PDB file of C-alpha atoms in Angstrom:
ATOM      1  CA  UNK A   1     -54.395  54.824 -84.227  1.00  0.00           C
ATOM      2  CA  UNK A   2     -57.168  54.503 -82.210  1.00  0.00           C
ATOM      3  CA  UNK A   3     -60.267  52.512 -84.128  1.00  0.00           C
ATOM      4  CA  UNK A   4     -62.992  54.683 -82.418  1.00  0.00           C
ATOM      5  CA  UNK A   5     -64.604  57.745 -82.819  1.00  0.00           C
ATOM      6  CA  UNK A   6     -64.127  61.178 -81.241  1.00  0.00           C
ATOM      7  CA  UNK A   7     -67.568  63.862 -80.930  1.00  0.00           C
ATOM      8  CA  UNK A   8     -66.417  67.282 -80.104  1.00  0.00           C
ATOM      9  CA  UNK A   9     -68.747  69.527 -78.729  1.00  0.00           C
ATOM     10  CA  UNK A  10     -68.668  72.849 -78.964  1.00  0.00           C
ATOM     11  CA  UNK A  11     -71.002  75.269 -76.665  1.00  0.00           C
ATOM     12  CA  UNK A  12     -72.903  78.646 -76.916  1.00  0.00           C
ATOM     13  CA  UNK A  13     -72.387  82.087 -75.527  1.00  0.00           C
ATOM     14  CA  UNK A  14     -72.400  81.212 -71.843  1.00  0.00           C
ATOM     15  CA  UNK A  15     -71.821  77.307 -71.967  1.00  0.00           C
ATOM     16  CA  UNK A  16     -69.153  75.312 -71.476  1.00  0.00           C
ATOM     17  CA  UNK A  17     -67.549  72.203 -72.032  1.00  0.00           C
ATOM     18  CA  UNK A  18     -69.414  70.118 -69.434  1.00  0.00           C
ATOM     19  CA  UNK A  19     -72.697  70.207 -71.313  1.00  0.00           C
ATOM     20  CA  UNK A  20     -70.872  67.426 -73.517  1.00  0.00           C
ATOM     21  CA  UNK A  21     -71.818  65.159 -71.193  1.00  0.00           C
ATOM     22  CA  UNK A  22     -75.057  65.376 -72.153  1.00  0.00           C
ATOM     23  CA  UNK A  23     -74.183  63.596 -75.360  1.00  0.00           C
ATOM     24  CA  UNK A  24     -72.755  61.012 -73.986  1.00  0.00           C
ATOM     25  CA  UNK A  25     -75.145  58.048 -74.174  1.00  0.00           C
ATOM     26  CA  UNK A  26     -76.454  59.251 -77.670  1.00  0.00           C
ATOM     27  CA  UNK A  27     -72.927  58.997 -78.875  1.00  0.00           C
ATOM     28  CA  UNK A  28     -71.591  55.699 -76.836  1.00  0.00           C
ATOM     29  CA  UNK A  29     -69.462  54.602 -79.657  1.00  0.00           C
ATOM     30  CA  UNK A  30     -67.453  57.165 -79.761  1.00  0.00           C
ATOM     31  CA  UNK A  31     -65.411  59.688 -77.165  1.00  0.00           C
ATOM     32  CA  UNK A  32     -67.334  63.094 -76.491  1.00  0.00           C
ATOM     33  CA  UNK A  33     -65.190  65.741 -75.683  1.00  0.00           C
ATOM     34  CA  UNK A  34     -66.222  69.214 -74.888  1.00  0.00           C
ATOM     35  CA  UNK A  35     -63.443  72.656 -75.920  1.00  0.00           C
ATOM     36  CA  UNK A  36     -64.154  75.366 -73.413  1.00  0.00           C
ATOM     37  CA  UNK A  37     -62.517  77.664 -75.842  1.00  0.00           C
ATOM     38  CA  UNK A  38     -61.726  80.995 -74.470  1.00  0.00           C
ATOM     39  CA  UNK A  39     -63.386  84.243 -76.304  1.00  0.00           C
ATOM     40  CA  UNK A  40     -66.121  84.381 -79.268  1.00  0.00           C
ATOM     41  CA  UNK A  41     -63.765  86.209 -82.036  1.00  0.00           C
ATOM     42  CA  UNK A  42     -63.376  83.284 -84.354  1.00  0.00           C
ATOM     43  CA  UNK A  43     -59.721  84.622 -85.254  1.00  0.00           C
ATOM     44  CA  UNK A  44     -59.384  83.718 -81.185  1.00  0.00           C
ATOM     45  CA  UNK A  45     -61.563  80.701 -80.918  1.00  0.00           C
ATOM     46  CA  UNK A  46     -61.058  79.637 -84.319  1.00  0.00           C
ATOM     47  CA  UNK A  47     -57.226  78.723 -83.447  1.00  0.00           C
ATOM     48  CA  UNK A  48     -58.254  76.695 -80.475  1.00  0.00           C
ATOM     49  CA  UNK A  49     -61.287  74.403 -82.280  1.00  0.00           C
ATOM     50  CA  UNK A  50     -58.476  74.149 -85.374  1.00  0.00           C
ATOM     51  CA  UNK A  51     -56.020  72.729 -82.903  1.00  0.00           C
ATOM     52  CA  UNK A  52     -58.080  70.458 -81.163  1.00  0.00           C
ATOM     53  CA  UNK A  53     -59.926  69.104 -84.295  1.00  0.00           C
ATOM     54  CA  UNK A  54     -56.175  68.418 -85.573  1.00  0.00           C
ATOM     55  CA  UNK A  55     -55.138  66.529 -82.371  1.00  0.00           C
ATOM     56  CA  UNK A  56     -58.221  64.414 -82.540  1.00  0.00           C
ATOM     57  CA  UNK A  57     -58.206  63.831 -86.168  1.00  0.00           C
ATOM     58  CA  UNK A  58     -54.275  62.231 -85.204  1.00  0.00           C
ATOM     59  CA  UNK A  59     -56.008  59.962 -82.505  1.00  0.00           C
ATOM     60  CA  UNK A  60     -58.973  59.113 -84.130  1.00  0.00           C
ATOM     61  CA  UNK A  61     -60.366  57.390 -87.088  1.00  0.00           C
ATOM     62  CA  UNK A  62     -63.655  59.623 -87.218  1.00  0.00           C
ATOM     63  CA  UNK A  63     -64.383  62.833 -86.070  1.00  0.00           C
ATOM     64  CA  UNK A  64     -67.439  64.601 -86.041  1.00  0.00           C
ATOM     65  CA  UNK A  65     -68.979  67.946 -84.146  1.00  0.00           C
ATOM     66  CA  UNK A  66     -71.874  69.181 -82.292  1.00  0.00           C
ATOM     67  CA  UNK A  67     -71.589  73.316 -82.956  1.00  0.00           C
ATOM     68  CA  UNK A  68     -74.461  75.071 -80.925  1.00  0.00           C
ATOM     69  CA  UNK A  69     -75.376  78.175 -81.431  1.00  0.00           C
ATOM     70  CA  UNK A  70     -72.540  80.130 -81.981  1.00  0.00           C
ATOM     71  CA  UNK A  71     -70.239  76.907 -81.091  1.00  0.00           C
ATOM     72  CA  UNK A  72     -71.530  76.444 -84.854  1.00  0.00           C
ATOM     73  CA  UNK A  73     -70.389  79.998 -85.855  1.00  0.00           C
ATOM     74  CA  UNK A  74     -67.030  79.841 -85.022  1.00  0.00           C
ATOM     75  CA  UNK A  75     -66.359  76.008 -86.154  1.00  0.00           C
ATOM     76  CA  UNK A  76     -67.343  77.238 -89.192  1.00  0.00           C
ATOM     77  CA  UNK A  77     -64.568  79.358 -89.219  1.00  0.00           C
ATOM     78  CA  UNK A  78     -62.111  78.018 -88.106  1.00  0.00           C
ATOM     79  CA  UNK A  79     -60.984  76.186 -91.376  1.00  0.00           C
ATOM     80  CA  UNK A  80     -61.764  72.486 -90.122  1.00  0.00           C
ATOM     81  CA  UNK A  81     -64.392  71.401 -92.143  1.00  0.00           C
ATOM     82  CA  UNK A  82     -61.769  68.948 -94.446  1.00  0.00           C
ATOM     83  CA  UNK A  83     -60.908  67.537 -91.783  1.00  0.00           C
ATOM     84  CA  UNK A  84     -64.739  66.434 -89.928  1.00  0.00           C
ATOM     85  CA  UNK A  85     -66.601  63.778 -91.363  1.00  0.00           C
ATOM     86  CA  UNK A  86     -70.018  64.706 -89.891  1.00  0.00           C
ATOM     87  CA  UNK A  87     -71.410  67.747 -87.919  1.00  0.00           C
ATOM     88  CA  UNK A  88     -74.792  68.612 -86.027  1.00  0.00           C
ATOM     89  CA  UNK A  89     -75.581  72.006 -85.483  1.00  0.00           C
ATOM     90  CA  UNK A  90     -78.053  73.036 -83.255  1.00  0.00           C
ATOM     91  CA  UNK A  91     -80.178  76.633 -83.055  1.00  0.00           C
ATOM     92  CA  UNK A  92     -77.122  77.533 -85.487  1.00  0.00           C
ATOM     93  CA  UNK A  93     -75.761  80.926 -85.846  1.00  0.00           C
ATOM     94  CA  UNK A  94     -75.662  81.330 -89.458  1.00  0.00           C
ATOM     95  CA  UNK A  95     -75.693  85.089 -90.314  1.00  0.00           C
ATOM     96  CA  UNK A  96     -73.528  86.832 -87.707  1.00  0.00           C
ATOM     97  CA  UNK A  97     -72.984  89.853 -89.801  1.00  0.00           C
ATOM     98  CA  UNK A  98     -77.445  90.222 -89.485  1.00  0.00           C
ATOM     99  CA  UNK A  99     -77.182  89.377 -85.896  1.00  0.00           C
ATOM    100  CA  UNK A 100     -74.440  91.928 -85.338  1.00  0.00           C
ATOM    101  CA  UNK A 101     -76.659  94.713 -87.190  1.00  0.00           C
ATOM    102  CA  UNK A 102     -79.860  94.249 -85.217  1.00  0.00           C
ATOM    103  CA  UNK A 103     -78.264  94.247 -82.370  1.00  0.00           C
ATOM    104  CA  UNK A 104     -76.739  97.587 -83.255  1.00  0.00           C
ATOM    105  CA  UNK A 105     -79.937  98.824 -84.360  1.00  0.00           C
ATOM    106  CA  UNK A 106     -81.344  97.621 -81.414  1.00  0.00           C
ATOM    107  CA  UNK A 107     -79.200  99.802 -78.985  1.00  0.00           C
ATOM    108  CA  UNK A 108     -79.097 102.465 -81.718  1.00  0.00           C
ATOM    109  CA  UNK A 109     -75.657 102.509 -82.760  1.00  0.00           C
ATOM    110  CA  UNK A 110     -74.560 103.445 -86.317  1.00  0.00           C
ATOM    111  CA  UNK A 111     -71.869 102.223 -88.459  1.00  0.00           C
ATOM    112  CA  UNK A 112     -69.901 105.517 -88.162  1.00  0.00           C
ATOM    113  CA  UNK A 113     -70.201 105.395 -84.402  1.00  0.00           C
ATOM    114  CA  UNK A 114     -68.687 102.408 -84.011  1.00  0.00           C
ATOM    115  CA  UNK A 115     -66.181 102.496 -86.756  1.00  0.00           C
ATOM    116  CA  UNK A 116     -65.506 105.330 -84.864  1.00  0.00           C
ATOM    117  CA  UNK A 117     -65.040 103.908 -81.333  1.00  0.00           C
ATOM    118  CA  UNK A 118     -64.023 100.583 -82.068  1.00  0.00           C
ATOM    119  CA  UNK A 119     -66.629  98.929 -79.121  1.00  0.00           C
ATOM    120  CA  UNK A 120     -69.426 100.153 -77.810  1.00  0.00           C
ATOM    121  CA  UNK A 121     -71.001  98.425 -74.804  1.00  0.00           C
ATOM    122  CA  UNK A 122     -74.387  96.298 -75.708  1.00  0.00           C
ATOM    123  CA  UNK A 123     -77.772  96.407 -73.908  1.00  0.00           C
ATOM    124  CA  UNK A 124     -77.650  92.253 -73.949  1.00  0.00           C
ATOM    125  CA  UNK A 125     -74.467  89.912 -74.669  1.00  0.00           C
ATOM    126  CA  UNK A 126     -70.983  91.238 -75.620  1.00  0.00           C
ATOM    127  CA  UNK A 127     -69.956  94.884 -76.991  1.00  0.00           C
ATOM    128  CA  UNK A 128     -70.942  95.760 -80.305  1.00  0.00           C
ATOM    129  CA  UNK A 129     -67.465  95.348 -82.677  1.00  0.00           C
ATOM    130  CA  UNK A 130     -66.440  97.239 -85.833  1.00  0.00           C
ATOM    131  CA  UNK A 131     -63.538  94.341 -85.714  1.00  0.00           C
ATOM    132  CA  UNK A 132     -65.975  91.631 -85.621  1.00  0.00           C
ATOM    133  CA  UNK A 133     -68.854  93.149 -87.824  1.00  0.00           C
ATOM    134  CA  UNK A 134     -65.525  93.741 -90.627  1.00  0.00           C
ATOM    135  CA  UNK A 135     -64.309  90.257 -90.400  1.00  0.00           C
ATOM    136  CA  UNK A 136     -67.789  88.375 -91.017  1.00  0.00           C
ATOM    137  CA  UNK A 137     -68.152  90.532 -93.768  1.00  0.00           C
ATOM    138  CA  UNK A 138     -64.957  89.427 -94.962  1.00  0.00           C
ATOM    139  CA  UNK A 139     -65.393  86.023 -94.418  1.00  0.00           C
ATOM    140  CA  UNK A 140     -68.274  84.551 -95.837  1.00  0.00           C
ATOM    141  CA  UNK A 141     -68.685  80.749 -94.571  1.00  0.00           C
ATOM    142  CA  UNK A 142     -66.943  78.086 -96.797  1.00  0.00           C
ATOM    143  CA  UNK A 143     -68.848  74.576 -95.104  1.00  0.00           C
ATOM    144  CA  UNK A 144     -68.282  71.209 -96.970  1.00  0.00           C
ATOM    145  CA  UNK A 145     -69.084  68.905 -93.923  1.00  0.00           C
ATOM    146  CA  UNK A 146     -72.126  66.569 -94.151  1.00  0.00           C
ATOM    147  CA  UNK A 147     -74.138  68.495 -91.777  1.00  0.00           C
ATOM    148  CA  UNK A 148     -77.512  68.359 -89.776  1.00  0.00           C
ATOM    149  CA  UNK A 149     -79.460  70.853 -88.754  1.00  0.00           C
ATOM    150  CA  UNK A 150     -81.969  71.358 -85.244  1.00  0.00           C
ATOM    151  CA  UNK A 151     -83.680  74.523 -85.569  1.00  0.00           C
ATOM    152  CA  UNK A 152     -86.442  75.912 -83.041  1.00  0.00           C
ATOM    153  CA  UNK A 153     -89.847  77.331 -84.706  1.00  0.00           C
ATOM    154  CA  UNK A 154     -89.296  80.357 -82.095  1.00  0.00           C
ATOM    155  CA  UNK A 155     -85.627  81.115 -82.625  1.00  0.00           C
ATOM    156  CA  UNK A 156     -85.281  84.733 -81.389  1.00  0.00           C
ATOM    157  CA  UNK A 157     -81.633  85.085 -83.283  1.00  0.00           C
ATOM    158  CA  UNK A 158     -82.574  83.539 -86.351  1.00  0.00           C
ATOM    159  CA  UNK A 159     -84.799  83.902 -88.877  1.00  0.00           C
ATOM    160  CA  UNK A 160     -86.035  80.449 -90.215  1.00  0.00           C
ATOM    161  CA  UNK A 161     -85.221  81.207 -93.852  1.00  0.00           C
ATOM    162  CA  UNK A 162     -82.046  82.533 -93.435  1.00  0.00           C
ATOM    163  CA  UNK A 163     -81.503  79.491 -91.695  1.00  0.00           C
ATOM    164  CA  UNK A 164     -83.449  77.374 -94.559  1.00  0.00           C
ATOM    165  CA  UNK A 165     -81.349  79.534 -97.033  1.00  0.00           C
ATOM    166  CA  UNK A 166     -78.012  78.182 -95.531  1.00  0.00           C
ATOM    167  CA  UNK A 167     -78.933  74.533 -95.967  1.00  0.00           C
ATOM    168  CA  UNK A 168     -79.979  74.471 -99.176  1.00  0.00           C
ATOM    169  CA  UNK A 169     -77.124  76.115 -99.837  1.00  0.00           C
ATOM    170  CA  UNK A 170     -74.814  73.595 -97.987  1.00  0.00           C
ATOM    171  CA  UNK A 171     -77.391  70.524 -98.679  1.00  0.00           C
ATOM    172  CA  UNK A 172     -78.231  70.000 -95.151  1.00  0.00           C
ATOM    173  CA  UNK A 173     -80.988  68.289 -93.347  1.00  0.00           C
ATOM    174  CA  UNK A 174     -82.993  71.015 -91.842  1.00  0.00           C
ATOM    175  CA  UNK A 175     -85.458  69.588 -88.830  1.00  0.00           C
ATOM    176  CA  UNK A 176     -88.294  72.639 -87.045  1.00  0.00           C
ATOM    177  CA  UNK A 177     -88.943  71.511 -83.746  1.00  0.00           C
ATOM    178  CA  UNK A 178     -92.731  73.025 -82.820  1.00  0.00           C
ATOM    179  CA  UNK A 179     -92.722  75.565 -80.670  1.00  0.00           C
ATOM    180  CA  UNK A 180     -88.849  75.488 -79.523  1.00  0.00           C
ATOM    181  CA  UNK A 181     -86.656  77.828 -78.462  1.00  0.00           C
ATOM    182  CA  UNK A 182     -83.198  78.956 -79.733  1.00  0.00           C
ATOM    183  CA  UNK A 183     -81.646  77.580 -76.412  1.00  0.00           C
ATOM    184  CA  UNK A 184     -82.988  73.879 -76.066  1.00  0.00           C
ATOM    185  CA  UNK A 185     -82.723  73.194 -72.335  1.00  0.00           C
ATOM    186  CA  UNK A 186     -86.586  72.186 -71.133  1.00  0.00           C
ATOM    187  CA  UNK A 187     -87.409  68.458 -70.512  1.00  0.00           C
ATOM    188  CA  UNK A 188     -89.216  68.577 -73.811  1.00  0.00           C
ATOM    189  CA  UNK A 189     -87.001  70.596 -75.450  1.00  0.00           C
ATOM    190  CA  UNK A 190     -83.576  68.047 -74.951  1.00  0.00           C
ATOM    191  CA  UNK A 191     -86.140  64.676 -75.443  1.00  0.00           C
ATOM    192  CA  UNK A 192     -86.878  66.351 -79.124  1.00  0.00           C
ATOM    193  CA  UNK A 193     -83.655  67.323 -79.726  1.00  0.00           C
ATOM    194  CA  UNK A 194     -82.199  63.736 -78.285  1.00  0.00           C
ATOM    195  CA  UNK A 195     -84.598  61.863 -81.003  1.00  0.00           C
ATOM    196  CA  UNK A 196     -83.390  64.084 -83.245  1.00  0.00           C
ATOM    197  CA  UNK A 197     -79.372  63.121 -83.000  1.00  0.00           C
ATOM    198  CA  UNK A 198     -80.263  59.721 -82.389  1.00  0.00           C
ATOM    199  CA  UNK A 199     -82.603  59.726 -86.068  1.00  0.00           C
ATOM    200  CA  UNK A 200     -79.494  61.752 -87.798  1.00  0.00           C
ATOM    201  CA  UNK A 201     -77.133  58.900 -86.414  1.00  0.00           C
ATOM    202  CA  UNK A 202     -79.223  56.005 -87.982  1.00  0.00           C
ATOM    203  CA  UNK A 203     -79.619  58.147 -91.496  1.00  0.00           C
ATOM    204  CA  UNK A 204     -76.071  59.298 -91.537  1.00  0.00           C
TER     205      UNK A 204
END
C-alpha cells in the first residue's frame, strides 16, 4: 500500500488530462493524475472515472478529485463518491438537465423534435440528446463526498443559486470569485482559484 495520496483530475468539455499538471505544486504531497476519458455520456465516461478511482483507491491511502466543469458532472455520476475522501469542484456543472433545455431552447428545438430524431446538431458544443436529456432526468445526483466549491460571479452555464442550491443541499463550501468566468484560465483568474485550493487544503 502506498502511504501517499493520489489527486485525480478530471477536465471540461475540450480539456484534457495535461491540465493536471497545473495542480501539481498545490498538491505536492500527493500524486496528480489527470483521466482523459473518452466521450461526455456519463454511462460512457462514468465507467472510465469508476475504474480509475477503483485502481487508485487499491494504490493509495487517500484519494481525492478535482471535477471541472462538467469533469464534476460526470464524477458525480459515476457512483464513486464512497470511495473519495475529498473533492473540489470548480465552475461545476450541477443541473445538466437546465443546461440541456436552454440550449434546446436556444437553437429552438422542442421535446417532440428531438424525441423524435434522437440528435439534433447544436449551434455551440455537442448535439442536443433525447438519450442524455432522459438519463439526467433519471438520475438525479446522489453526492456524499466532503466537497468544495469555486464558482465564478459571471458563470454563463450556471446560475449562482442553482449552484448555491446544490451546496446547501450537499453541505459544501461555496467560494464567488468577483468578476470570474465559468472557464478560469486568465493570470488572475488561476492565482484566485490557486489561493482558493491551497485555503480548502489547510481547512480540510
Amino acid at each position: 500500500m502506498n502511504t501517499r495520496r493520489a489527486v485525480l483530475y478530471l477536465h471540461g468539455l475540450g480539456g484534457s488530462a495535461a491540465e493536471a499538471e497545473h495542480y501539481r505544486p498545490l498538491f505536492s504531497d500527493c500524486d496528480v493524475i489527470g483521466l482523459d476519458y473518452h466521450g461526455i455520456a456519463p454511462w460512457d465516461a462514468g465507467a472510465e472515472i469508476k475504474e480509475k478511482v477503483e485502481k487508485l483507491r487499491s494504490e493509495y491511502e487517500s484519494v481525492a478529485l478535482i471535477g471541472n466543469s462538467l469533469g464534476a458532472f460526470l464524477a458525480m455520476h459515476a457512483g464513486v463518491d464512497s470511495r473519495l475522501d475529498r473533492a473540489y469542484f470548480i465552475s461545476p456543472v450541477v443541473d445538466m438537465e437546465s443546461l440541456i433545455l436552454s440550449g434546446m431552447a436556444r437553437d429552438g428545438v422542442t421535446e417532440e423534435m428531438l424525441k423524435e430524431k434522437g440528435s439534433v446538431p447544436a449551434s455551440i458544443g455537442p448535439a442536443h440528446s433525447w438519450d442524455y436529456l432522459c438519463y439526467v432526468r433519471t438520475h438525479p445526483v446522489e453526492w456524499r463526498v466532503p466537497t468544495a466549491i469555486l464558482y465564478a460571479e459571471h458563470d454563463g452555464l450556471m446560475p449562482y443559486e442553482t449552484v448555491a442550491a446544490f451546496a446547501k443541499a450537499h453541505r459544501a463550501s461555496l467560494t464567488v470569485m468577483p468578476d470570474g468566468e465559468h472557464w478560469f484560465h486568465t493570470e488572475e483568474q488561476m492565482r484566485f482559484l490557486d489561493e482558493w485550493l491551497l485555503k480548502e487544503r489547510r481547512q480540510g
